[in-house]
PDB file of C-alpha atoms and ligand atoms in Angstrom:
ATOM      1  CA  MET K   1     -18.302 -80.761  32.025  1.00 40.00           C
ATOM      2  CA  SER K   2     -21.097 -83.093  32.926  1.00 41.00           C
ATOM      3  CA  VAL K   3     -22.269 -85.495  30.320  1.00 46.00           C
ATOM      4  CA  ILE K   4     -25.543 -87.200  29.503  1.00 48.00           C
ATOM      5  CA  ALA K   5     -25.684 -90.471  27.613  1.00 50.00           C
ATOM      6  CA  LEU K   6     -28.802 -91.762  25.905  1.00 51.00           C
ATOM      7  CA  HIS K   7     -28.688 -95.487  25.256  1.00 48.00           C
ATOM      8  CA  ALA K   8     -30.710 -97.491  22.789  1.00 50.00           C
ATOM      9  CA  LYS K   9     -34.340 -98.195  23.737  1.00 42.00           C
ATOM     10  CA  GLN K  10     -34.666 -95.375  26.262  1.00 39.00           C
ATOM     11  CA  GLN K  11     -37.567 -93.089  25.522  1.00 38.00           C
ATOM     12  CA  PRO K  12     -36.342 -89.510  25.261  1.00 38.00           C
ATOM     13  CA  ASP K  13     -38.344 -86.366  25.775  1.00 37.00           C
ATOM     14  CA  LYS K  14     -39.222 -84.622  22.510  1.00 39.00           C
ATOM     15  CA  ASN K  15     -36.593 -81.910  22.945  1.00 37.00           C
ATOM     16  CA  ASP K  16     -34.440 -82.529  25.984  1.00 36.00           C
ATOM     17  CA  VAL K  17     -32.628 -85.738  26.730  1.00 32.00           C
ATOM     18  CA  PRO K  18     -33.296 -87.122  30.233  1.00 33.00           C
ATOM     19  CA  ALA K  19     -30.593 -86.618  32.845  1.00 31.00           C
ATOM     20  CA  SER K  20     -29.911 -90.309  33.285  1.00 29.00           C
ATOM     21  CA  ASN K  21     -27.161 -92.746  32.411  1.00 29.00           C
ATOM     22  CA  ARG K  22     -24.176 -90.565  32.880  1.00 29.00           C
ATOM     23  CA  ALA K  23     -21.120 -91.765  31.006  1.00 37.00           C
ATOM     24  CA  PRO K  24     -17.801 -90.135  30.231  1.00 39.00           C
ATOM     25  CA  LEU K  25     -17.162 -88.526  26.862  1.00 44.00           C
ATOM     26  CA  PRO K  26     -13.614 -88.852  25.574  1.00 47.00           C
ATOM     27  CA  ALA K  27     -11.633 -85.843  26.760  1.00 47.00           C
ATOM     28  CA  SER K  28     -10.707 -83.338  24.082  1.00 52.00           C
ATOM     29  CA  PRO K  29      -7.763 -81.017  24.517  1.00 57.00           C
ATOM     30  CA  ALA K  30      -9.293 -78.217  22.464  1.00 74.00           C
ATOM     31  CA  VAL K  31     -13.053 -77.891  22.073  1.00 82.00           C
ATOM     32  CA  PRO K  32     -15.362 -80.124  24.138  1.00 89.00           C
ATOM     33  CA  LEU K  33     -17.784 -82.377  22.301  1.00 93.00           C
ATOM     34  CA  ALA K  34     -21.399 -81.398  21.674  1.00 93.00           C
ATOM     35  CA  PHE K  35     -22.356 -85.028  21.112  1.00 94.00           C
ATOM     36  CA  SER K  36     -20.922 -88.400  20.396  1.00 95.00           C
ATOM     37  CA  LEU K  37     -22.474 -91.322  18.521  1.00 96.00           C
ATOM     38  CA  ARG K  38     -21.062 -94.781  19.209  1.00 97.00           C
ATOM     39  CA  GLY K  39     -22.013 -97.864  17.227  1.00 97.00           C
ATOM     40  CA  ILE K  40     -25.440 -96.489  16.340  1.00 97.00           C
ATOM     41  CA  THR K  41     -27.585 -98.994  14.458  1.00 97.00           C
ATOM     42  CA  LYS K  42     -31.195 -98.676  13.421  1.00 98.00           C
ATOM     43  CA  GLY K  43     -33.374-101.254  11.766  1.00 97.00           C
ATOM     44  CA  PHE K  44     -36.973-101.247  10.642  1.00 96.00           C
ATOM     45  CA  GLY K  45     -38.281-104.802  10.601  1.00 94.00           C
ATOM     46  CA  ASP K  46     -35.525-106.911   9.048  1.00 93.00           C
ATOM     47  CA  LYS K  47     -34.060-103.944   7.172  1.00 95.00           C
ATOM     48  CA  THR K  48     -30.899-102.395   8.637  1.00 96.00           C
ATOM     49  CA  VAL K  49     -30.730 -98.681   7.827  1.00 97.00           C
ATOM     50  CA  LEU K  50     -27.880 -97.510  10.065  1.00 98.00           C
ATOM     51  CA  ASP K  51     -25.150-100.067  10.584  1.00 96.00           C
ATOM     52  CA  GLY K  52     -22.676 -98.758  13.147  1.00 96.00           C
ATOM     53  CA  ILE K  53     -22.303 -94.971  13.045  1.00 97.00           C
ATOM     54  CA  ASP K  54     -19.462 -93.489  15.114  1.00 97.00           C
ATOM     55  CA  LEU K  55     -19.266 -89.693  15.140  1.00 97.00           C
ATOM     56  CA  ASP K  56     -17.794 -87.152  17.554  1.00 96.00           C
ATOM     57  CA  VAL K  57     -18.869 -83.552  16.974  1.00 96.00           C
ATOM     58  CA  PRO K  58     -17.205 -80.679  18.855  1.00 96.00           C
ATOM     59  CA  GLN K  59     -19.349 -77.867  20.241  1.00 94.00           C
ATOM     60  CA  GLY K  60     -20.141 -75.218  17.694  1.00 96.00           C
ATOM     61  CA  GLN K  61     -19.120 -77.291  14.687  1.00 97.00           C
ATOM     62  CA  PHE K  62     -21.195 -77.152  11.487  1.00 98.00           C
ATOM     63  CA  VAL K  63     -21.532 -80.663  10.082  1.00 98.00           C
ATOM     64  CA  ALA K  64     -23.219 -81.505   6.791  1.00 98.00           C
ATOM     65  CA  VAL K  65     -24.550 -85.005   6.178  1.00 98.00           C
ATOM     66  CA  ILE K  66     -24.896 -86.206   2.618  1.00 97.00           C
ATOM     67  CA  GLY K  67     -25.965 -89.510   1.112  1.00 96.00           C
ATOM     68  CA  LYS K  68     -28.220 -91.058  -1.468  1.00 94.00           C
ATOM     69  CA  SER K  69     -31.970 -91.008  -0.941  1.00 95.00           C
ATOM     70  CA  GLY K  70     -33.028 -93.635   1.609  1.00 94.00           C
ATOM     71  CA  CYS K  71     -29.526 -94.086   3.099  1.00 95.00           C
ATOM     72  CA  GLY K  72     -30.732 -93.117   6.596  1.00 96.00           C
ATOM     73  CA  LYS K  73     -29.941 -89.391   6.914  1.00 97.00           C
ATOM     74  CA  SER K  74     -33.313 -88.408   8.374  1.00 97.00           C
ATOM     75  CA  THR K  75     -33.252 -91.469  10.615  1.00 97.00           C
ATOM     76  CA  LEU K  76     -29.883 -90.375  11.995  1.00 97.00           C
ATOM     77  CA  LEU K  77     -31.120 -86.819  12.532  1.00 96.00           C
ATOM     78  CA  ARG K  78     -34.257 -88.036  14.321  1.00 95.00           C
ATOM     79  CA  ILE K  79     -32.093 -90.085  16.681  1.00 96.00           C
ATOM     80  CA  LEU K  80     -29.863 -87.083  17.325  1.00 95.00           C
ATOM     81  CA  ALA K  81     -32.865 -84.827  18.007  1.00 92.00           C
ATOM     82  CA  GLY K  82     -34.348 -87.343  20.428  1.00 90.00           C
ATOM     83  CA  LEU K  83     -37.369 -88.076  18.206  1.00 93.00           C
ATOM     84  CA  ASP K  84     -36.402 -91.723  17.725  1.00 95.00           C
ATOM     85  CA  THR K  85     -34.207 -94.250  19.510  1.00 95.00           C
ATOM     86  CA  PRO K  86     -31.437 -96.363  17.996  1.00 96.00           C
ATOM     87  CA  SER K  87     -31.752-100.160  17.862  1.00 97.00           C
ATOM     88  CA  SER K  88     -28.319-100.311  19.472  1.00 96.00           C
ATOM     89  CA  GLY K  89     -25.462 -97.960  20.258  1.00 97.00           C
ATOM     90  CA  THR K  90     -25.183 -94.817  22.311  1.00 95.00           C
ATOM     91  CA  LEU K  91     -25.832 -91.131  21.794  1.00 94.00           C
ATOM     92  CA  THR K  92     -23.992 -89.039  24.349  1.00 92.00           C
ATOM     93  CA  LEU K  93     -24.888 -85.378  24.743  1.00 89.00           C
ATOM     94  CA  ALA K  94     -22.618 -83.043  26.653  1.00 81.00           C
ATOM     95  CA  GLY K  95     -23.919 -80.200  28.743  1.00 69.00           C
ATOM     96  CA  GLY K  96     -24.671 -79.586  32.381  1.00 66.00           C
ATOM     97  CA  SER K  97     -28.208 -78.225  32.313  1.00 70.00           C
ATOM     98  CA  ALA K  98     -31.371 -78.946  30.322  1.00 69.00           C
ATOM     99  CA  SER K  99     -30.819 -75.762  28.310  1.00 69.00           C
ATOM    100  CA  GLU K 100     -27.277 -76.822  27.436  1.00 66.00           C
ATOM    101  CA  ARG K 101     -28.667 -80.102  26.115  1.00 74.00           C
ATOM    102  CA  ARG K 102     -31.572 -78.585  24.213  1.00 86.00           C
ATOM    103  CA  SER K 103     -31.875 -79.611  20.593  1.00 91.00           C
ATOM    104  CA  ARG K 104     -34.257 -78.537  17.881  1.00 94.00           C
ATOM    105  CA  ILE K 105     -34.992 -79.892  14.432  1.00 95.00           C
ATOM    106  CA  MET K 106     -36.057 -78.053  11.292  1.00 95.00           C
ATOM    107  CA  PHE K 107     -37.605 -79.743   8.254  1.00 95.00           C
ATOM    108  CA  GLN K 108     -37.998 -79.099   4.539  1.00 92.00           C
ATOM    109  CA  GLU K 109     -41.558 -77.854   5.116  1.00 94.00           C
ATOM    110  CA  PRO K 110     -41.993 -74.941   7.542  1.00 96.00           C
ATOM    111  CA  ARG K 111     -44.838 -76.692   9.452  1.00 97.00           C
ATOM    112  CA  LEU K 112     -46.284 -73.397  10.733  1.00 98.00           C
ATOM    113  CA  LEU K 113     -49.642 -73.257  12.507  1.00 98.00           C
ATOM    114  CA  PRO K 114     -51.976 -71.580   9.974  1.00 98.00           C
ATOM    115  CA  TRP K 115     -54.297 -70.255  12.693  1.00 98.00           C
ATOM    116  CA  ALA K 116     -51.527 -68.517  14.643  1.00 98.00           C
ATOM    117  CA  ARG K 117     -49.819 -65.258  13.709  1.00 98.00           C
ATOM    118  CA  ILE K 118     -46.076 -65.218  12.986  1.00 98.00           C
ATOM    119  CA  GLY K 119     -45.105 -64.118  16.507  1.00 98.00           C
ATOM    120  CA  ARG K 120     -47.193 -66.886  18.093  1.00 98.00           C
ATOM    121  CA  ASN K 121     -45.712 -69.430  15.693  1.00 98.00           C
ATOM    122  CA  VAL K 122     -42.233 -68.507  16.880  1.00 98.00           C
ATOM    123  CA  GLU K 123     -43.322 -68.629  20.537  1.00 98.00           C
ATOM    124  CA  VAL K 124     -44.196 -72.311  20.020  1.00 97.00           C
ATOM    125  CA  GLY K 125     -40.433 -72.883  20.224  1.00 96.00           C
ATOM    126  CA  LEU K 126     -40.522 -71.601  23.819  1.00 96.00           C
ATOM    127  CA  THR K 127     -43.221 -73.984  25.050  1.00 95.00           C
ATOM    128  CA  GLY K 128     -42.372 -74.961  28.619  1.00 93.00           C
ATOM    129  CA  ILE K 129     -39.466 -72.477  28.676  1.00 93.00           C
ATOM    130  CA  ALA K 130     -40.970 -68.969  28.639  1.00 94.00           C
ATOM    131  CA  LYS K 131     -44.387 -67.390  28.197  1.00 94.00           C
ATOM    132  CA  GLY K 132     -46.209 -64.049  28.182  1.00 96.00           C
ATOM    133  CA  GLU K 133     -44.186 -60.875  27.779  1.00 97.00           C
ATOM    134  CA  VAL K 134     -40.837 -62.701  27.978  1.00 97.00           C
ATOM    135  CA  ALA K 135     -41.824 -65.096  25.182  1.00 97.00           C
ATOM    136  CA  ARG K 136     -43.073 -62.207  23.045  1.00 97.00           C
ATOM    137  CA  ASP K 137     -39.790 -60.298  23.511  1.00 97.00           C
ATOM    138  CA  LEU K 138     -37.629 -63.333  22.708  1.00 97.00           C
ATOM    139  CA  SER K 139     -39.742 -64.117  19.688  1.00 97.00           C
ATOM    140  CA  LEU K 140     -39.431 -60.555  18.391  1.00 97.00           C
ATOM    141  CA  GLN K 141     -35.642 -60.607  18.900  1.00 96.00           C
ATOM    142  CA  ILE K 142     -35.161 -63.750  16.856  1.00 96.00           C
ATOM    143  CA  LEU K 143     -37.582 -62.515  14.174  1.00 97.00           C
ATOM    144  CA  GLN K 144     -35.349 -59.461  13.955  1.00 95.00           C
ATOM    145  CA  ALA K 145     -32.329 -61.718  13.417  1.00 93.00           C
ATOM    146  CA  VAL K 146     -34.058 -63.459  10.473  1.00 94.00           C
ATOM    147  CA  GLY K 147     -35.262 -60.118   9.068  1.00 94.00           C
ATOM    148  CA  LEU K 148     -38.977 -60.579   9.724  1.00 96.00           C
ATOM    149  CA  ALA K 149     -39.683 -58.466  12.820  1.00 97.00           C
ATOM    150  CA  ASP K 150     -42.092 -56.301  10.820  1.00 97.00           C
ATOM    151  CA  ARG K 151     -44.234 -59.368   9.972  1.00 97.00           C
ATOM    152  CA  VAL K 152     -44.808 -60.443  13.597  1.00 97.00           C
ATOM    153  CA  GLY K 153     -48.562 -59.791  13.507  1.00 98.00           C
ATOM    154  CA  GLU K 154     -49.260 -61.364  10.116  1.00 98.00           C
ATOM    155  CA  TRP K 155     -50.623 -64.813   9.209  1.00 98.00           C
ATOM    156  CA  PRO K 156     -48.353 -67.509   7.716  1.00 98.00           C
ATOM    157  CA  SER K 157     -50.521 -67.670   4.581  1.00 97.00           C
ATOM    158  CA  VAL K 158     -49.335 -64.234   3.389  1.00 98.00           C
ATOM    159  CA  LEU K 159     -45.623 -65.157   3.489  1.00 97.00           C
ATOM    160  CA  SER K 160     -43.509 -66.531   0.643  1.00 95.00           C
ATOM    161  CA  GLY K 161     -41.919 -69.986   0.903  1.00 93.00           C
ATOM    162  CA  GLY K 162     -38.546 -68.502   1.865  1.00 93.00           C
ATOM    163  CA  GLN K 163     -40.131 -66.242   4.487  1.00 96.00           C
ATOM    164  CA  LYS K 164     -42.005 -69.197   5.991  1.00 96.00           C
ATOM    165  CA  GLN K 165     -38.719 -71.075   6.298  1.00 95.00           C
ATOM    166  CA  ARG K 166     -37.209 -68.057   8.031  1.00 95.00           C
ATOM    167  CA  VAL K 167     -40.077 -68.187  10.551  1.00 97.00           C
ATOM    168  CA  ALA K 168     -39.412 -71.914  11.008  1.00 97.00           C
ATOM    169  CA  LEU K 169     -35.731 -71.108  11.595  1.00 96.00           C
ATOM    170  CA  ALA K 170     -36.722 -68.447  14.149  1.00 96.00           C
ATOM    171  CA  ARG K 171     -38.997 -70.944  15.932  1.00 97.00           C
ATOM    172  CA  ALA K 172     -36.165 -73.504  16.011  1.00 96.00           C
ATOM    173  CA  LEU K 173     -33.672 -70.976  17.401  1.00 95.00           C
ATOM    174  CA  VAL K 174     -35.792 -68.881  19.776  1.00 96.00           C
ATOM    175  CA  ALA K 175     -34.907 -71.098  22.757  1.00 93.00           C
ATOM    176  CA  HIS K 176     -31.195 -70.994  21.874  1.00 93.00           C
ATOM    177  CA  PRO K 177     -30.711 -74.721  21.270  1.00 93.00           C
ATOM    178  CA  PHE K 178     -27.348 -76.308  21.850  1.00 93.00           C
ATOM    179  CA  ILE K 179     -27.792 -78.487  18.778  1.00 95.00           C
ATOM    180  CA  LEU K 180     -29.765 -77.573  15.672  1.00 97.00           C
ATOM    181  CA  ALA K 181     -30.611 -80.473  13.364  1.00 97.00           C
ATOM    182  CA  LEU K 182     -31.662 -79.411   9.881  1.00 97.00           C
ATOM    183  CA  ASP K 183     -33.301 -81.928   7.536  1.00 97.00           C
ATOM    184  CA  GLU K 184     -33.006 -80.441   4.016  1.00 95.00           C
ATOM    185  CA  PRO K 185     -34.435 -77.132   5.275  1.00 93.00           C
ATOM    186  CA  LEU K 186     -33.697 -75.303   2.035  1.00 92.00           C
ATOM    187  CA  GLY K 187     -34.640 -78.128  -0.339  1.00 90.00           C
ATOM    188  CA  ALA K 188     -37.926 -76.595  -1.501  1.00 89.00           C
ATOM    189  CA  LEU K 189     -36.579 -73.081  -2.169  1.00 90.00           C
ATOM    190  CA  ASP K 190     -35.621 -71.543  -5.508  1.00 91.00           C
ATOM    191  CA  ALA K 191     -31.890 -71.164  -6.213  1.00 90.00           C
ATOM    192  CA  LEU K 192     -31.558 -67.468  -5.272  1.00 91.00           C
ATOM    193  CA  THR K 193     -33.649 -67.709  -2.102  1.00 90.00           C
ATOM    194  CA  ARG K 194     -31.642 -70.778  -1.218  1.00 91.00           C
ATOM    195  CA  ILE K 195     -28.334 -68.900  -1.397  1.00 91.00           C
ATOM    196  CA  GLU K 196     -29.801 -66.054   0.688  1.00 91.00           C
ATOM    197  CA  MET K 197     -30.982 -68.568   3.274  1.00 91.00           C
ATOM    198  CA  GLN K 198     -27.574 -70.246   3.338  1.00 93.00           C
ATOM    199  CA  GLN K 199     -25.993 -66.885   4.131  1.00 93.00           C
ATOM    200  CA  LEU K 200     -28.593 -66.189   6.830  1.00 93.00           C
ATOM    201  CA  LEU K 201     -28.070 -69.608   8.370  1.00 95.00           C
ATOM    202  CA  GLU K 202     -24.304 -69.144   8.408  1.00 96.00           C
ATOM    203  CA  ARG K 203     -24.600 -65.676   9.958  1.00 94.00           C
ATOM    204  CA  ILE K 204     -26.956 -66.833  12.745  1.00 94.00           C
ATOM    205  CA  TRP K 205     -24.824 -69.933  13.404  1.00 96.00           C
ATOM    206  CA  GLN K 206     -21.784 -67.664  13.795  1.00 95.00           C
ATOM    207  CA  GLN K 207     -23.698 -65.320  16.135  1.00 93.00           C
ATOM    208  CA  GLN K 208     -25.354 -67.990  18.300  1.00 93.00           C
ATOM    209  CA  ALA K 209     -22.564 -70.594  18.205  1.00 93.00           C
ATOM    210  CA  PHE K 210     -24.852 -73.648  18.299  1.00 95.00           C
ATOM    211  CA  THR K 211     -23.772 -76.997  16.881  1.00 96.00           C
ATOM    212  CA  ALA K 212     -25.397 -77.493  13.463  1.00 98.00           C
ATOM    213  CA  VAL K 213     -26.073 -80.806  11.724  1.00 98.00           C
ATOM    214  CA  LEU K 214     -27.408 -80.177   8.240  1.00 98.00           C
ATOM    215  CA  VAL K 215     -28.759 -82.934   6.011  1.00 97.00           C
ATOM    216  CA  THR K 216     -28.656 -81.830   2.395  1.00 96.00           C
ATOM    217  CA  HIS K 217     -28.640 -83.320  -1.091  1.00 93.00           C
ATOM    218  CA  ASP K 218     -26.743 -80.329  -2.386  1.00 94.00           C
ATOM    219  CA  VAL K 219     -22.974 -80.920  -2.363  1.00 96.00           C
ATOM    220  CA  ALA K 220     -22.252 -77.235  -3.102  1.00 94.00           C
ATOM    221  CA  GLU K 221     -24.436 -76.211  -0.152  1.00 95.00           C
ATOM    222  CA  ALA K 222     -22.598 -78.634   2.146  1.00 96.00           C
ATOM    223  CA  VAL K 223     -19.204 -77.262   1.108  1.00 96.00           C
ATOM    224  CA  ALA K 224     -20.436 -73.652   1.328  1.00 95.00           C
ATOM    225  CA  LEU K 225     -21.688 -74.033   4.906  1.00 96.00           C
ATOM    226  CA  ALA K 226     -20.003 -76.873   6.737  1.00 98.00           C
ATOM    227  CA  ASP K 227     -16.764 -77.265   8.691  1.00 98.00           C
ATOM    228  CA  ARG K 228     -16.980 -80.940   7.899  1.00 98.00           C
ATOM    229  CA  VAL K 229     -18.930 -83.127   5.475  1.00 98.00           C
ATOM    230  CA  VAL K 230     -19.966 -86.659   6.371  1.00 98.00           C
ATOM    231  CA  VAL K 231     -21.091 -89.026   3.602  1.00 97.00           C
ATOM    232  CA  ILE K 232     -23.310 -91.952   4.596  1.00 97.00           C
ATOM    233  CA  ASP K 233     -23.399 -95.053   2.426  1.00 95.00           C
ATOM    234  CA  GLU K 234     -24.862 -98.458   3.216  1.00 93.00           C
ATOM    235  CA  GLY K 235     -25.562 -97.429   6.793  1.00 95.00           C
ATOM    236  CA  ARG K 236     -22.017 -96.341   7.559  1.00 96.00           C
ATOM    237  CA  ILE K 237     -19.855 -93.235   7.350  1.00 97.00           C
ATOM    238  CA  ALA K 238     -18.091 -93.618   4.015  1.00 96.00           C
ATOM    239  CA  LEU K 239     -16.295 -90.256   4.078  1.00 96.00           C
ATOM    240  CA  ASP K 240     -15.584 -87.731   6.830  1.00 97.00           C
ATOM    241  CA  LEU K 241     -14.075 -84.712   5.102  1.00 97.00           C
ATOM    242  CA  PRO K 242     -12.907 -81.487   6.806  1.00 97.00           C
ATOM    243  CA  ILE K 243     -13.688 -78.294   4.840  1.00 97.00           C
ATOM    244  CA  PRO K 244     -10.784 -76.019   5.731  1.00 95.00           C
ATOM    245  CA  VAL K 245     -11.970 -73.061   3.651  1.00 95.00           C
ATOM    246  CA  ALA K 246     -11.981 -69.573   5.198  1.00 93.00           C
ATOM    247  CA  ARG K 247     -15.326 -67.789   5.608  1.00 93.00           C
ATOM    248  CA  PRO K 248     -17.056 -66.035   3.990  1.00 87.00           C
ATOM    249  CA  ARG K 249     -16.810 -68.613   1.218  1.00 89.00           C
ATOM    250  CA  ARG K 250     -17.261 -67.916  -2.432  1.00 83.00           C
ATOM    251  CA  HIS K 251     -19.437 -70.197  -4.525  1.00 79.00           C
ATOM    252  CA  GLY K 252     -17.500 -71.774  -7.392  1.00 82.00           C
ATOM    253  CA  SER K 253     -13.933 -71.134  -6.176  1.00 90.00           C
ATOM    254  CA  PRO K 254     -11.323 -73.732  -7.238  1.00 92.00           C
ATOM    255  CA  GLU K 255     -10.872 -74.787  -3.613  1.00 93.00           C
ATOM    256  CA  THR K 256     -14.570 -75.540  -3.026  1.00 94.00           C
ATOM    257  CA  ALA K 257     -14.858 -77.167  -6.477  1.00 94.00           C
ATOM    258  CA  ARG K 258     -12.062 -79.591  -5.573  1.00 95.00           C
ATOM    259  CA  LEU K 259     -13.789 -80.557  -2.303  1.00 96.00           C
ATOM    260  CA  GLU K 260     -17.141 -80.937  -4.077  1.00 96.00           C
ATOM    261  CA  GLY K 261     -15.451 -83.252  -6.592  1.00 95.00           C
ATOM    262  CA  GLN K 262     -14.058 -85.382  -3.771  1.00 95.00           C
ATOM    263  CA  ILE K 263     -17.521 -85.760  -2.228  1.00 96.00           C
ATOM    264  CA  LEU K 264     -19.196 -86.528  -5.562  1.00 96.00           C
ATOM    265  CA  ASP K 265     -16.543 -89.157  -6.311  1.00 94.00           C
ATOM    266  CA  ARG K 266     -17.354 -90.886  -3.046  1.00 93.00           C
ATOM    267  CA  LEU K 267     -21.112 -90.625  -3.586  1.00 92.00           C
ATOM    268  CA  PHE K 268     -20.852 -92.202  -7.023  1.00 90.00           C
ATOM    269  CA  GLY K 269     -18.177 -94.699  -6.054  1.00 83.00           C
ATOM    270  CA  ARG K 270     -15.491 -93.190  -8.315  1.00 73.00           C
ATOM    271  CA  GLY K 271     -11.811 -93.058  -7.512  1.00 64.00           C
TER     272      GLY K 271
HETATM  273  N1  ATP D   1     -40.724 -95.372  10.501  1.00 66.63           N
HETATM  274  C1  ATP D   1     -40.205 -96.161   9.550  1.00 66.63           C
HETATM  275  N2  ATP D   1     -40.689 -97.397   9.336  1.00 66.63           N
HETATM  276  C2  ATP D   1     -40.138 -98.205   8.395  1.00 66.63           C
HETATM  277  N3  ATP D   1     -39.122 -97.838   7.587  1.00 66.63           N
HETATM  278  C3  ATP D   1     -38.628 -96.615   7.750  1.00 66.63           C
HETATM  279  C4  ATP D   1     -39.129 -95.702   8.733  1.00 66.63           C
HETATM  280  N4  ATP D   1     -38.423 -94.553   8.666  1.00 66.63           N
HETATM  281  C5  ATP D   1     -37.515 -94.733   7.668  1.00 66.63           C
HETATM  282  N5  ATP D   1     -37.634 -95.973   7.127  1.00 66.63           N
HETATM  283  C6  ATP D   1     -36.801 -96.515   6.059  1.00 66.63           C
HETATM  284  O1  ATP D   1     -35.452 -96.296   6.393  1.00 66.63           O
HETATM  285  C7  ATP D   1     -34.716 -95.956   5.231  1.00 66.63           C
HETATM  286  C8  ATP D   1     -34.000 -94.629   5.463  1.00 66.63           C
HETATM  287  O2  ATP D   1     -34.971 -93.598   5.572  1.00 66.63           O
HETATM  288  P1  ATP D   1     -34.558 -92.076   5.788  1.00 66.63           P
HETATM  289  O3  ATP D   1     -35.816 -91.289   5.790  1.00 66.63           O
HETATM  290  O4  ATP D   1     -33.690 -91.993   6.972  1.00 66.63           O
HETATM  291  O5  ATP D   1     -33.696 -91.818   4.477  1.00 66.63           O
HETATM  292  P2  ATP D   1     -33.045 -90.465   3.947  1.00 66.63           P
HETATM  293  O6  ATP D   1     -31.585 -90.723   3.769  1.00 66.63           O
HETATM  294  O7  ATP D   1     -33.432 -89.336   4.825  1.00 66.63           O
HETATM  295  O8  ATP D   1     -33.720 -90.336   2.514  1.00 66.63           O
HETATM  296  P3  ATP D   1     -34.131 -88.998   1.691  1.00 66.63           P
HETATM  297  O9  ATP D   1     -32.844 -88.429   1.167  1.00 66.63           O
HETATM  298  O10 ATP D   1     -34.990 -89.519   0.595  1.00 66.63           O
HETATM  299  O11 ATP D   1     -34.850 -88.074   2.630  1.00 66.63           O
HETATM  300  C9  ATP D   1     -35.691 -95.934   4.069  1.00 66.63           C
HETATM  301  O12 ATP D   1     -35.604 -97.164   3.378  1.00 66.63           O
HETATM  302  C10 ATP D   1     -37.029 -95.810   4.739  1.00 66.63           C
HETATM  303  O13 ATP D   1     -38.030 -96.439   4.001  1.00 66.63           O
HETATM  304 MG1   MG D   2     -34.633 -87.651   4.550  1.00 66.63          MG
END
């Protein structure tokens, strides 16, 4: 496995990390790592937001990141997605080719282009990767996976909030990213749509086997979806909890309730 390391202060490309600064990732006997964060700090002015984050994530793992508002979750995700650089520390991405190192980020708002039809909006995710007929085919395939192939020729304005987020998910996944960073992507949806979207996200993650890093405020959502929940507090990882619950998971089971309780205790400094 070749490995790419991105050090503090280097300017990354928006989506793909430059093939420079090779450094070894720690060897893993089982699953190789998708990425590794070492001593990541980030400050804005004299305010320290991230204060030494160390995190190794194996390929294909689903990680949820939880923490109080303003604790640095989005900052961490932006660093991971190559949209920002750490003040110090190292992000190391595994993967031999640009496509193996590709990451995408999805936000709470769908951020669709209102003047482009659904198919074209999804093709935006293939910019610099594929165009023309190939891009149209790939876009249709992924729209099929999110259940919106029949809406390919429509405008974003006629879709519901949940449907727009499905288009945003399709755009994020059309280029088959190695890492998908999700910044509260379901935060603006109603409770039922949210559960449907969780199931869709889980299904597509299982099919495509990308590494998912989901920032959420919803402890139940984290436990429903993730293999592992990381709690950030005062710029550091305060809890790193495996979620060893078989899938498909059932909302409200005693096992998930116990894990949710453990996370809430840590968030509110109990126990
Ligand atoms: N570009 C920036 N310039 C200055 N301060 C920033 C910048 N980006 C983030 N911050 C500050 O860093 C801190 C962490 O912000 P961040 O957006 O990462 O928090 P968060 O955990 O995602 O919060 P929320 O749950 O509310 O989305 C906040 O105090 C914020 O004001
Ligand atoms: Mg945020």
